[in-house]
Coordinates of C-alpha atoms in Angstrom, one line a residue:
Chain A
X1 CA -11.6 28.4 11.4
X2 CA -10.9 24.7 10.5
X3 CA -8.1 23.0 10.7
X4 CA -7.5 20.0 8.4
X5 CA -4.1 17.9 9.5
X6 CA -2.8 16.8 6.4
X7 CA 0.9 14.6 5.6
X8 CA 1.4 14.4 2.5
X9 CA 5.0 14.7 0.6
X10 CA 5.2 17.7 -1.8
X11 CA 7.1 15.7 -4.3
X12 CA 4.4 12.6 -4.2
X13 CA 3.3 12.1 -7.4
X14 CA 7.6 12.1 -8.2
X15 CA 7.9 9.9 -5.6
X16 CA 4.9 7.5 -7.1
X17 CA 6.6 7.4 -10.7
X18 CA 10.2 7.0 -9.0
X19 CA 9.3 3.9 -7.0
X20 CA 7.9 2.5 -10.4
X21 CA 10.5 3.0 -11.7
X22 CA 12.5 1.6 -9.4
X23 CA 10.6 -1.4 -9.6
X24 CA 10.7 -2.0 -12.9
X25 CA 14.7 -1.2 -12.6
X26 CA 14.6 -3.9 -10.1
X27 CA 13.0 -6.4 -11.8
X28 CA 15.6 -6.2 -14.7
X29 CA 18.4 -6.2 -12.8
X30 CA 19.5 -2.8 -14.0
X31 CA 21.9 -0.5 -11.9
X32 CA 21.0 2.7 -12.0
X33 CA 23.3 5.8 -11.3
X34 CA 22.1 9.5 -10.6
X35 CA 25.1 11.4 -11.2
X36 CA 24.7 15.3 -10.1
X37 CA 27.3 18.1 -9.9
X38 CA 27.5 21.6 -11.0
X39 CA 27.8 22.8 -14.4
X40 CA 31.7 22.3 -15.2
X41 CA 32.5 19.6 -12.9
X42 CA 33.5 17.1 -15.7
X43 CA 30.1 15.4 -15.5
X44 CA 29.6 14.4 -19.1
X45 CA 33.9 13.7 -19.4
X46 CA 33.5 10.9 -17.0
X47 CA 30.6 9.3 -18.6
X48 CA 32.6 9.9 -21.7
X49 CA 35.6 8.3 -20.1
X50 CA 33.4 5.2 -18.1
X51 CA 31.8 4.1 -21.5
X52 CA 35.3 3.9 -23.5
X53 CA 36.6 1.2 -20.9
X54 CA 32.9 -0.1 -20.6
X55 CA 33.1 -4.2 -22.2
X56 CA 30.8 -3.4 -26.2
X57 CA 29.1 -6.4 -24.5
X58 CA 27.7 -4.4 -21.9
X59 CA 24.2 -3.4 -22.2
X60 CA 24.9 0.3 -21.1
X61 CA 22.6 3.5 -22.0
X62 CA 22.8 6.8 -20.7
X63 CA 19.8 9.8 -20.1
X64 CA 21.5 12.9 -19.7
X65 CA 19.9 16.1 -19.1
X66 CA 20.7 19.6 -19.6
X67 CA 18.2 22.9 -20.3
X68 CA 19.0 23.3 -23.7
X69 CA 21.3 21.4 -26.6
X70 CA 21.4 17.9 -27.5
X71 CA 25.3 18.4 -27.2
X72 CA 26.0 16.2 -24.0
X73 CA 24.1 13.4 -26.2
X74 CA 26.2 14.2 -28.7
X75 CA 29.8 13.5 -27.2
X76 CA 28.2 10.2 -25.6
X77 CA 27.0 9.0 -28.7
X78 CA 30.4 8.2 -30.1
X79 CA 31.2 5.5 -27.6
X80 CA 28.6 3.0 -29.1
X81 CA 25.6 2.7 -26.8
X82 CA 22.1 4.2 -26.7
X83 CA 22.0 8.1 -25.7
X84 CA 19.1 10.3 -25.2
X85 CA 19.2 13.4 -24.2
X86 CA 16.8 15.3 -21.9
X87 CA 16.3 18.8 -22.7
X88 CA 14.2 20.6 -19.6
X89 CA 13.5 24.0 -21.5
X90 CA 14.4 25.8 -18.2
X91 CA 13.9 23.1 -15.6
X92 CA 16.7 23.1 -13.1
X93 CA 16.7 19.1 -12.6
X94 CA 15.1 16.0 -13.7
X95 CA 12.0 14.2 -12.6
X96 CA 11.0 10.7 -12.6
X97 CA 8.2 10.9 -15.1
X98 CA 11.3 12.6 -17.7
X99 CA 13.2 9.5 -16.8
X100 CA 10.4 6.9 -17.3
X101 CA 9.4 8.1 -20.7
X102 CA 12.6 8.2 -21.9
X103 CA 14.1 4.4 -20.7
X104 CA 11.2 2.5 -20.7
X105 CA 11.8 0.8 -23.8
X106 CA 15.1 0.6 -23.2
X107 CA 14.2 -1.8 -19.6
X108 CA 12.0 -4.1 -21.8
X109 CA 14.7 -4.8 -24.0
X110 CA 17.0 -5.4 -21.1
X111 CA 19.6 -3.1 -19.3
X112 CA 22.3 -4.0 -17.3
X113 CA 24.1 -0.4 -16.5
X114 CA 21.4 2.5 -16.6
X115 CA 23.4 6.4 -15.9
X116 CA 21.9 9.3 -15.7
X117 CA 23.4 12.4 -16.0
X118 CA 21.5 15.0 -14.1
X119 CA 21.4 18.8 -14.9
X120 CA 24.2 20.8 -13.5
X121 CA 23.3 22.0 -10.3
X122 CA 24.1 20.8 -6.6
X123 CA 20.5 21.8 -4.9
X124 CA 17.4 21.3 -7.1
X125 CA 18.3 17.8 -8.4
X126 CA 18.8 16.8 -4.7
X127 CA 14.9 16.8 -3.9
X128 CA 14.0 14.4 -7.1
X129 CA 14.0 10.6 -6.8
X130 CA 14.5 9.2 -10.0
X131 CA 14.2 5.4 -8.9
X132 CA 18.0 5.4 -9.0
X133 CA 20.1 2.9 -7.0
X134 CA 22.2 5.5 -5.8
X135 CA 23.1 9.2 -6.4
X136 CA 26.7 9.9 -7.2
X137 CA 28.0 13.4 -6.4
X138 CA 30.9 15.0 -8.7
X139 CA 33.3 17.8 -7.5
X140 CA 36.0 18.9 -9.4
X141 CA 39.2 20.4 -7.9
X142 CA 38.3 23.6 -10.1
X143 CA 35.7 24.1 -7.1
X144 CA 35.8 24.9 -3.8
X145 CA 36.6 22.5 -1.1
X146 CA 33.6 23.6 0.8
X147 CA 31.3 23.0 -1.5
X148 CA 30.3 19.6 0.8
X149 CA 29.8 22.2 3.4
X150 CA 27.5 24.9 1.2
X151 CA 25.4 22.0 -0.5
X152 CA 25.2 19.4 2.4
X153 CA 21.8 17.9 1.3
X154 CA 23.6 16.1 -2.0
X155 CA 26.3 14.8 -0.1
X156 CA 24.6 13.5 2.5
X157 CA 22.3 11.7 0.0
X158 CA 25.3 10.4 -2.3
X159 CA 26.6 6.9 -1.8
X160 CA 29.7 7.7 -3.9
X161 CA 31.8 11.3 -4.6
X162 CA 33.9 11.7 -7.1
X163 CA 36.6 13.5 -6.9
X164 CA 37.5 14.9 -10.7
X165 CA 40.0 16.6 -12.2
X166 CA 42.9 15.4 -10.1
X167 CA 45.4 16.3 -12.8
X168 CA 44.6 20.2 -12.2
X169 CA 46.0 19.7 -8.4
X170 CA 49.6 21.1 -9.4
X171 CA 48.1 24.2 -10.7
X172 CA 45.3 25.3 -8.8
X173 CA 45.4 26.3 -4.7
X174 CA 43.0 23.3 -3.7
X175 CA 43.7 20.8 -0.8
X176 CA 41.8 17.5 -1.7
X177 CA 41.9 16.1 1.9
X178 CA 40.0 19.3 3.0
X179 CA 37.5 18.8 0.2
X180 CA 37.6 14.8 1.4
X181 CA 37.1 15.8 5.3
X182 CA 34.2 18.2 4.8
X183 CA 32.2 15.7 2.5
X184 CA 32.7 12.8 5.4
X185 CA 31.6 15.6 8.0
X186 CA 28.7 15.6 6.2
X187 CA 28.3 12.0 5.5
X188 CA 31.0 9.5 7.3
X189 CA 29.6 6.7 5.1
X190 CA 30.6 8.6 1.7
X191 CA 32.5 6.5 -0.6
X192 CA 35.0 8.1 -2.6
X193 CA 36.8 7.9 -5.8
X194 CA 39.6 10.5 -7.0
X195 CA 39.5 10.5 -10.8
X196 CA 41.1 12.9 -13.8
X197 CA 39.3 12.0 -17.6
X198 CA 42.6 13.1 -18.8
X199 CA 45.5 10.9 -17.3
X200 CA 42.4 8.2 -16.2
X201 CA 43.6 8.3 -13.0
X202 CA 41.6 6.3 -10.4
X203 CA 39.4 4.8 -13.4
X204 CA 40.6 1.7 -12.4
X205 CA 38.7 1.3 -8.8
X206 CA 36.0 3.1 -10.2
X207 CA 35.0 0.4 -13.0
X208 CA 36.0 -2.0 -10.6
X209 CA 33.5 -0.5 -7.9
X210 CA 30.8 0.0 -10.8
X211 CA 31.2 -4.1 -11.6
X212 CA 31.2 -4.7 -8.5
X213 CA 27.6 -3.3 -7.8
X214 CA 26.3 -4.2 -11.2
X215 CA 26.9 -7.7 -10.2
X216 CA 25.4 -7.4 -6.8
X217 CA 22.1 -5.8 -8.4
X218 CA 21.9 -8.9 -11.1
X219 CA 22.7 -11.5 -8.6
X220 CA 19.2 -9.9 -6.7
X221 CA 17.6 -9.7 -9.5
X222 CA 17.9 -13.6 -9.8
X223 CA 17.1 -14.4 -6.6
X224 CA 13.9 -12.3 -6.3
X225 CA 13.2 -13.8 -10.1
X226 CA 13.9 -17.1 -8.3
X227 CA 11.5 -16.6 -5.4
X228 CA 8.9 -15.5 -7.5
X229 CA 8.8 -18.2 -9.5
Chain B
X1 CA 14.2 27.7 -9.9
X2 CA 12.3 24.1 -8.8
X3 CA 10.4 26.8 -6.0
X4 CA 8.3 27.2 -8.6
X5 CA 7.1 23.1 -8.7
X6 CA 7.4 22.8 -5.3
X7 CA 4.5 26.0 -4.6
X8 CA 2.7 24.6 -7.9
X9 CA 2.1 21.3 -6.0
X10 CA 1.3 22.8 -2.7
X11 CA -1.4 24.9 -4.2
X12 CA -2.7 21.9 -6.1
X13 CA -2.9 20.3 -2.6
X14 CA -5.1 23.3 -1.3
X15 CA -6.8 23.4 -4.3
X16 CA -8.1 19.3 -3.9
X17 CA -8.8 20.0 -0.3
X18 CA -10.9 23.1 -1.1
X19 CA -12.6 21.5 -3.4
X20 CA -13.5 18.7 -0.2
X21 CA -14.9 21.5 2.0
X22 CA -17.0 23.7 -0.6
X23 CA -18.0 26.7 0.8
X24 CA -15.1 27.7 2.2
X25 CA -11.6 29.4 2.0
X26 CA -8.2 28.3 2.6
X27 CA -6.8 30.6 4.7
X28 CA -3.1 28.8 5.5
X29 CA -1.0 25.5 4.7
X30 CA 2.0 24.6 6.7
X31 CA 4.7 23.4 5.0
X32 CA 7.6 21.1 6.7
X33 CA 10.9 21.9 4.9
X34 CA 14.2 20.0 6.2
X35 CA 17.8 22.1 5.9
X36 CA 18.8 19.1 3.2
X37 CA 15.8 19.3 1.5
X38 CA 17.5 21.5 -1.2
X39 CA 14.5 24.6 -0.7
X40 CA 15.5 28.0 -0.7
X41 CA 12.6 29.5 1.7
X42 CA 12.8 33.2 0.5
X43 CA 12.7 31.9 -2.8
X44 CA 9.7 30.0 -2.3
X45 CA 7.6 32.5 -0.9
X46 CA 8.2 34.7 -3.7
X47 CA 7.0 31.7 -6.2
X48 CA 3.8 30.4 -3.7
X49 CA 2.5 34.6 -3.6
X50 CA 3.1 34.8 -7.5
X51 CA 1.3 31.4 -8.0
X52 CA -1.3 31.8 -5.3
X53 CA -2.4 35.1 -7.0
X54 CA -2.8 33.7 -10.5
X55 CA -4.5 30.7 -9.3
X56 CA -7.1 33.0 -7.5
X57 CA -6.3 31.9 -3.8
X58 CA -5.6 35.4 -3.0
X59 CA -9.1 37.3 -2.6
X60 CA -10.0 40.8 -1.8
X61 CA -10.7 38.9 1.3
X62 CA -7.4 38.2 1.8
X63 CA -4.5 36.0 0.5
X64 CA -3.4 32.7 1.5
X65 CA -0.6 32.9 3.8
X66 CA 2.1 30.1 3.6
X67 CA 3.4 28.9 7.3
X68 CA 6.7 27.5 7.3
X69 CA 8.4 24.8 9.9
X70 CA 11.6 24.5 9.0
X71 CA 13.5 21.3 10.8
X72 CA 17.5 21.2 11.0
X73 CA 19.1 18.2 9.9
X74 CA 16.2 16.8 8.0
X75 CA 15.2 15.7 4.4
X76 CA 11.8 16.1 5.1
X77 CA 9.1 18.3 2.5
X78 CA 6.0 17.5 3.5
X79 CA 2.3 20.0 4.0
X80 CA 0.9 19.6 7.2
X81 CA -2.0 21.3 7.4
X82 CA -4.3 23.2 6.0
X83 CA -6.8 26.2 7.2
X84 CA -10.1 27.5 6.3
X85 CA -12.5 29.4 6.9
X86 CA -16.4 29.4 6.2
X87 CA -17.4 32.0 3.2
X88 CA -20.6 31.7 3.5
X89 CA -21.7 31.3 7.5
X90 CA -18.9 31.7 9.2
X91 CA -18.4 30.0 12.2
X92 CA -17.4 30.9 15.6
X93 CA -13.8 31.0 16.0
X94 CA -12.4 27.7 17.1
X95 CA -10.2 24.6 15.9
X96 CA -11.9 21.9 14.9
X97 CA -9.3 19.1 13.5
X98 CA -10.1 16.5 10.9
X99 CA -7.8 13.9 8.9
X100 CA -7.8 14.7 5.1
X101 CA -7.5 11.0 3.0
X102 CA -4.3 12.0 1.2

């Protein structure tokens, strides 16, 4: 019997595409967000509610991915900047090499704001690196306030949680700071936003915080564009 | 149901190694999987059998057994290892270790 010692990442050839990605999403200055939550969490609202109060300036496009129907695509469509839509056939998340082919053109021509919107689902999409800047987790208060505590691999990994659907709060039994203390038992560096796409509650910090970083990844953009000149 | 990719490139590993060591049979591959690395174990076995049958890794000699190390508070998803043994001479039993170029 022979023995070969072997380390080599499952997800590799992922990983290879993601870090081009990221590269190229470097090089452009584009911010990229990797928003995952489970089906019904108001995923596709708060894009839908981020690109209304988005400046037209802004060069902004959204991926968004789902196993079947372009209707996500659809609904972001209406707010003026490029959609595509990802349809997996069955695939329970997206990889990097769906990403690349659908925004490379889109980083030639110059992106500032790049959002994905993952398929709905709190585990599978956790294991992919899409060359995003960060993963942004979305729980609604229509889910359980364990769910940091049942899926603790996606909310470790998130840099941001929303917190959506605040306006349901009088109506359903769920305590928010619960929700809020299990996700920072899980990850005491979490930041987090509490939002509702119906009052726009909390939209406020949250375009603020999503300046905020779009600035921070231009302004290194230009000084690695600077250093490599 | 992203088992299914995850066993898919697992036995595409095996199947580039084997194809380093002709002559002879993978017998095992270990597999780190970390508690956040979003893998449902049961549900992966299930997939690597299904798989490892179609893609002829099972024999009438016997099938390719899956080893798993799970590690608590990791991310980590890595193969570690692979076994063989010899088809055609076989070998006294024994562990010799070599590093595959991965």
């Amino acid at each position: 019997m022979n023995r070969v010692t072997i380390e080599k990442k499952v997800l590799s050839e992922n990983d290879r595409i993601a870090a081009r990605l990221r590269e190229a999403l470097t090089g452009t200055g584009t911010l990229a967000l990797n928003f995952i939550g489970s089906p019904g969490a108001g995923k596709t609202a708060f894009l839908e509610k981020t690109l209304e109060r988005l400046p037209v300036h802004t060069r902004a496009a959204v991926v968004t991915g789902d196993l079947q129907t372009e209707n996500d695509a659809i609904r972001l469509r209406r707010y003026g900047f490029p959609v595509r839509q990802i349809t997996t056939v069955g695939a329970c998340h997206l990889d990097a090499r769906m990403v690349e082919d659908h925004v490379s053109d889109w980083l030639q021509e110059g992106l500032e704001l790049l959002f994905i919107e993952n398929v709905g689902n709190l585990v599978c999409p956790t294991s992919y690196d899409l060359g995003e800047d960060l993963k942004v987790v979305i729980l609604s208060c229509a889910e359980g306030e364990d769910k940091p505590l049942k899926y603790p691999g996606i909310f470790r990994k998130s840099e941001l949680m929303i917190l959506n659907k605040i306006d349901l709060l009088p109506h359903v039994p769920f305590r928010p700071e619960l929700a809020l203390e299990n996700a920072r038992s899980i990850n005491p560096d979490i930041a987090i936003i509490q939002t509702s796409c119906i009052t726009s509650a909390g939209f406020d910090p949250w375009m603020n915080w999503l300046e905020r970083r779009a600035a921070r990844k231009k302004a290194a953009a230009s000084t690695l564009a600077a250093a490599t000149r | 149901m992203h088992e299914m990719g995850i066993a898919s490139s697992v036995l595409e590993a095996v199947h580039q190694e084997t194809h380093r060591t002709p002559g002879c049979r993978a017998t095992k591959v270990g597999l780190r999987i970390g508690e956040y690395a979003g893998v449902d174990q049961e549900s992966l076995r299930f997939c690597f059998e299904v798989l490892a049958k179609e893609m002829n890794f099972s024999t009438a000699r016997g099938s390719l057994e899956l080893e798993i190390d799970y590690r608590p508070a990791s991310d980590d998803l890595a193969i570690s290892f692979i076994e063989f043994d010899d088809a055609e001479e076989p070998e006294p039993s024994g562990t010799s270790v070599r590093k595959a170029e991965v």
